[in-house]
Coordinates of C-alpha atoms in Angstrom, one line a residue:
X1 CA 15.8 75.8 156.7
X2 CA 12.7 75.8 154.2
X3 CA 12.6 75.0 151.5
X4 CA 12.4 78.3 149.9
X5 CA 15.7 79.0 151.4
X6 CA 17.3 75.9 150.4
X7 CA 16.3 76.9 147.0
X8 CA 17.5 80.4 147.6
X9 CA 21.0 79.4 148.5
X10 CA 21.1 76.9 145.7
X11 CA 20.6 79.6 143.1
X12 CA 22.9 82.1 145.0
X13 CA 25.5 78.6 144.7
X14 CA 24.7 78.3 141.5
X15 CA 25.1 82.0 140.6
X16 CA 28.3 82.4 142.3
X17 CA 29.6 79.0 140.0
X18 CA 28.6 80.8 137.4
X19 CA 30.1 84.1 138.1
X20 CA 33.5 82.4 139.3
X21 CA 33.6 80.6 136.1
X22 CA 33.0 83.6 133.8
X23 CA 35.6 85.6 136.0
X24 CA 38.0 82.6 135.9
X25 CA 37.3 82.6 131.8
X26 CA 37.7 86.6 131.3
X27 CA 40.9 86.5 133.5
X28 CA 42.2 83.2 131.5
X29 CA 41.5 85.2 128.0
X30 CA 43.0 88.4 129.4
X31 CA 45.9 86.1 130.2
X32 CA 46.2 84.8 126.7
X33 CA 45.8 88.1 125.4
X34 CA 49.3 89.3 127.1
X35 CA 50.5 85.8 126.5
X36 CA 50.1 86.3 122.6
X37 CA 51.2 90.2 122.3
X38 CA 54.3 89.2 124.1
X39 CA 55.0 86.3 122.0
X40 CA 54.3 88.5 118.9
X41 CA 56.3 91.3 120.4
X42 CA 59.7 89.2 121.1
X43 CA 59.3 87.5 117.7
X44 CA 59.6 90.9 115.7
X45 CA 62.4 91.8 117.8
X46 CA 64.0 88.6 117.0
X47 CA 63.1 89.3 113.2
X48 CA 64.8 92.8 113.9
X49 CA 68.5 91.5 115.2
X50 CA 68.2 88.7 112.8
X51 CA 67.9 91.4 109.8
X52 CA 70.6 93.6 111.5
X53 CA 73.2 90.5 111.9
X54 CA 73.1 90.0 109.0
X55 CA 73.9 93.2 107.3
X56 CA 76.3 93.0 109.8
X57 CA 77.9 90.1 108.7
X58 CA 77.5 91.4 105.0
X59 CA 79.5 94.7 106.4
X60 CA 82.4 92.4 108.4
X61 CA 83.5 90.4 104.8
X62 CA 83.3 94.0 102.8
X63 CA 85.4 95.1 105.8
X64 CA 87.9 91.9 105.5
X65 CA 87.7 92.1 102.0
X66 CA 89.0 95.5 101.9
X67 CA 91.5 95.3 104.9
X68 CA 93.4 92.4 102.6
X69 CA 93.1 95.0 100.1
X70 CA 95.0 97.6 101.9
X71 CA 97.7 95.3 103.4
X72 CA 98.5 94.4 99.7
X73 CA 98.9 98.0 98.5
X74 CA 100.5 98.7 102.1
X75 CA 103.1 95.8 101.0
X76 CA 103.7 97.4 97.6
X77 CA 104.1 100.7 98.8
X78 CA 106.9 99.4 100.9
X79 CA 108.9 97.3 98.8
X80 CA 107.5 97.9 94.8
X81 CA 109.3 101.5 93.6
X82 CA 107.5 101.4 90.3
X83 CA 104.2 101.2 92.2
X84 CA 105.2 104.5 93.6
X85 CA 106.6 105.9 90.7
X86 CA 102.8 104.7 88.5
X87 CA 101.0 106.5 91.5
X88 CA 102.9 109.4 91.6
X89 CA 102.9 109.8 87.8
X90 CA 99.1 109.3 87.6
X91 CA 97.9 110.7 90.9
X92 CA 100.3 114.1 91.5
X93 CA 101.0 114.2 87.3
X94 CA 104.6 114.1 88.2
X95 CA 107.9 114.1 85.9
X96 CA 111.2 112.8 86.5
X97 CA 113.4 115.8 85.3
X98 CA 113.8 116.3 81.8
X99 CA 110.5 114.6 80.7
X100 CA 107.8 116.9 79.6
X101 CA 104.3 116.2 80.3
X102 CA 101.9 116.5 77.6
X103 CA 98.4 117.1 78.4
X104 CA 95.5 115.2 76.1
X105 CA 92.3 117.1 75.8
X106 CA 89.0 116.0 75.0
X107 CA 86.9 118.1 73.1
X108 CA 84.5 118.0 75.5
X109 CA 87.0 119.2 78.5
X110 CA 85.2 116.7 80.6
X111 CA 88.7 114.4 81.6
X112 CA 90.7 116.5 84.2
X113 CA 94.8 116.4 83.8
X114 CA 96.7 114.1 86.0
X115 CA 98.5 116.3 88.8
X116 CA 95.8 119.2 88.1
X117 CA 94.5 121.7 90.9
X118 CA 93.1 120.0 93.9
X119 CA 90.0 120.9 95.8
X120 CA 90.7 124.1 96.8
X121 CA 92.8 125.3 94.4
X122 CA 96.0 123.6 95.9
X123 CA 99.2 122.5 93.5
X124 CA 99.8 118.7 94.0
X125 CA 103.1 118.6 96.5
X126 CA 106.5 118.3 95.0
X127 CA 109.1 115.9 95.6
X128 CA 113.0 117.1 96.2
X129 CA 116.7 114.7 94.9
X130 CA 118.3 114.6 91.8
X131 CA 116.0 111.6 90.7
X132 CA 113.0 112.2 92.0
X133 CA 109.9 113.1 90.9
X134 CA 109.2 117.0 90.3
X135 CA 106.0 119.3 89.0
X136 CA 106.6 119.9 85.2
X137 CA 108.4 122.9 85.1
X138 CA 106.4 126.4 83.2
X139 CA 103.2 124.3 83.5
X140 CA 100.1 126.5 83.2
X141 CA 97.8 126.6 85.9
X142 CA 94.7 123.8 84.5
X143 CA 91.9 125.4 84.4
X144 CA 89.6 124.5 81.9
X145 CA 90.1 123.8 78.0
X146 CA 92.2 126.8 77.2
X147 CA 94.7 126.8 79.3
X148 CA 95.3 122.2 78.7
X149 CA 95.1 123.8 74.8
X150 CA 97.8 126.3 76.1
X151 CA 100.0 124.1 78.2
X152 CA 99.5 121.6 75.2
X153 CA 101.1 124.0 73.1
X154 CA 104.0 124.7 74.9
X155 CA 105.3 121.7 75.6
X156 CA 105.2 120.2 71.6
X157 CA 106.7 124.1 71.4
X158 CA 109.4 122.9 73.8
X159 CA 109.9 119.9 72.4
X160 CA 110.4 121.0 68.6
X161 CA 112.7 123.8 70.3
X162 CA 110.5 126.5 68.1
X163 CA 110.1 130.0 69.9
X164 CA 106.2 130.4 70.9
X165 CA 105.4 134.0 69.5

């Protein structure tokens, strides 16, 4: 060989060195590049179920929190008759027969009647026995001011035995 191709195929050597290096580099970088947006990647998905467990876990002790709850007022509901007696009074506005229930207005209107219309326009259920609870007997449909006013009325009516007019 001369020495003009010696020195070709040195530089060609060199060159291809070179070259493999640089490609070796890009393909290392590239590789870092995907190595990096992974990592990132499975970190905020880790951040993700992190926040979400524990809103979870926040969720599970309202949930036990209130289950205890209900098992208590499951418990008195079973075994406590004034419990029953308190709801129904204040819930369905019930009476035990001969009481009269007596309506306090605001005089804004704003407070709605124990026992008063549901949604819907539906009368609170009653209850049949010789002790049991009952709807108060003549009570005026509530709706609104005038007719609590009215029902108001009768019953003190009823209970001073006066004649309404």
């Amino acid at each position: 060989m001369t020495p003009r191709r010696r020195l070709r195929a040195a530089a060609t050597g060199a060159q291809v060195l070179a070259r493999r290096r640089r490609l070796i580099t890009a393909g290392a970088a590239v590789f870092l590049a995907l190595a990096v947006t992974a990592l990132c990647d499975q970190y905020a998905k880790t951040y993700t179920l992190a926040r979400e467990k524990a809103r979870l876990d926040e969720r599970r002790r309202e949930l036990i929190v209130d289950n205890a709850r209900l098992h208590d007022e499951i418990r008195r509901l079973q075994t406590d008759d004034r419990y029953i007696e308190q709801i129904a009074r204040q819930q369905l506005g019930l009476v035990r027969p001969g009481e009269v229930e007596l309506l306090v207005v605001p005089a804004d209107g704003t407070v709605s009647p124990p026992g008063g219309l549901r949604e819907g326009g539906t009368a609170p259920p009653t209850v049949n026995g010789p002790d049991s609870l009952r709807p108060a007997p003549d009570a005026p449909p509530h709706r609104g001011v005038g007719a609590w006013a009215a029902g108001a009325l009768d019953a003190v009516l009823r209970l001073l035995r006066v004649p309404r007019r």
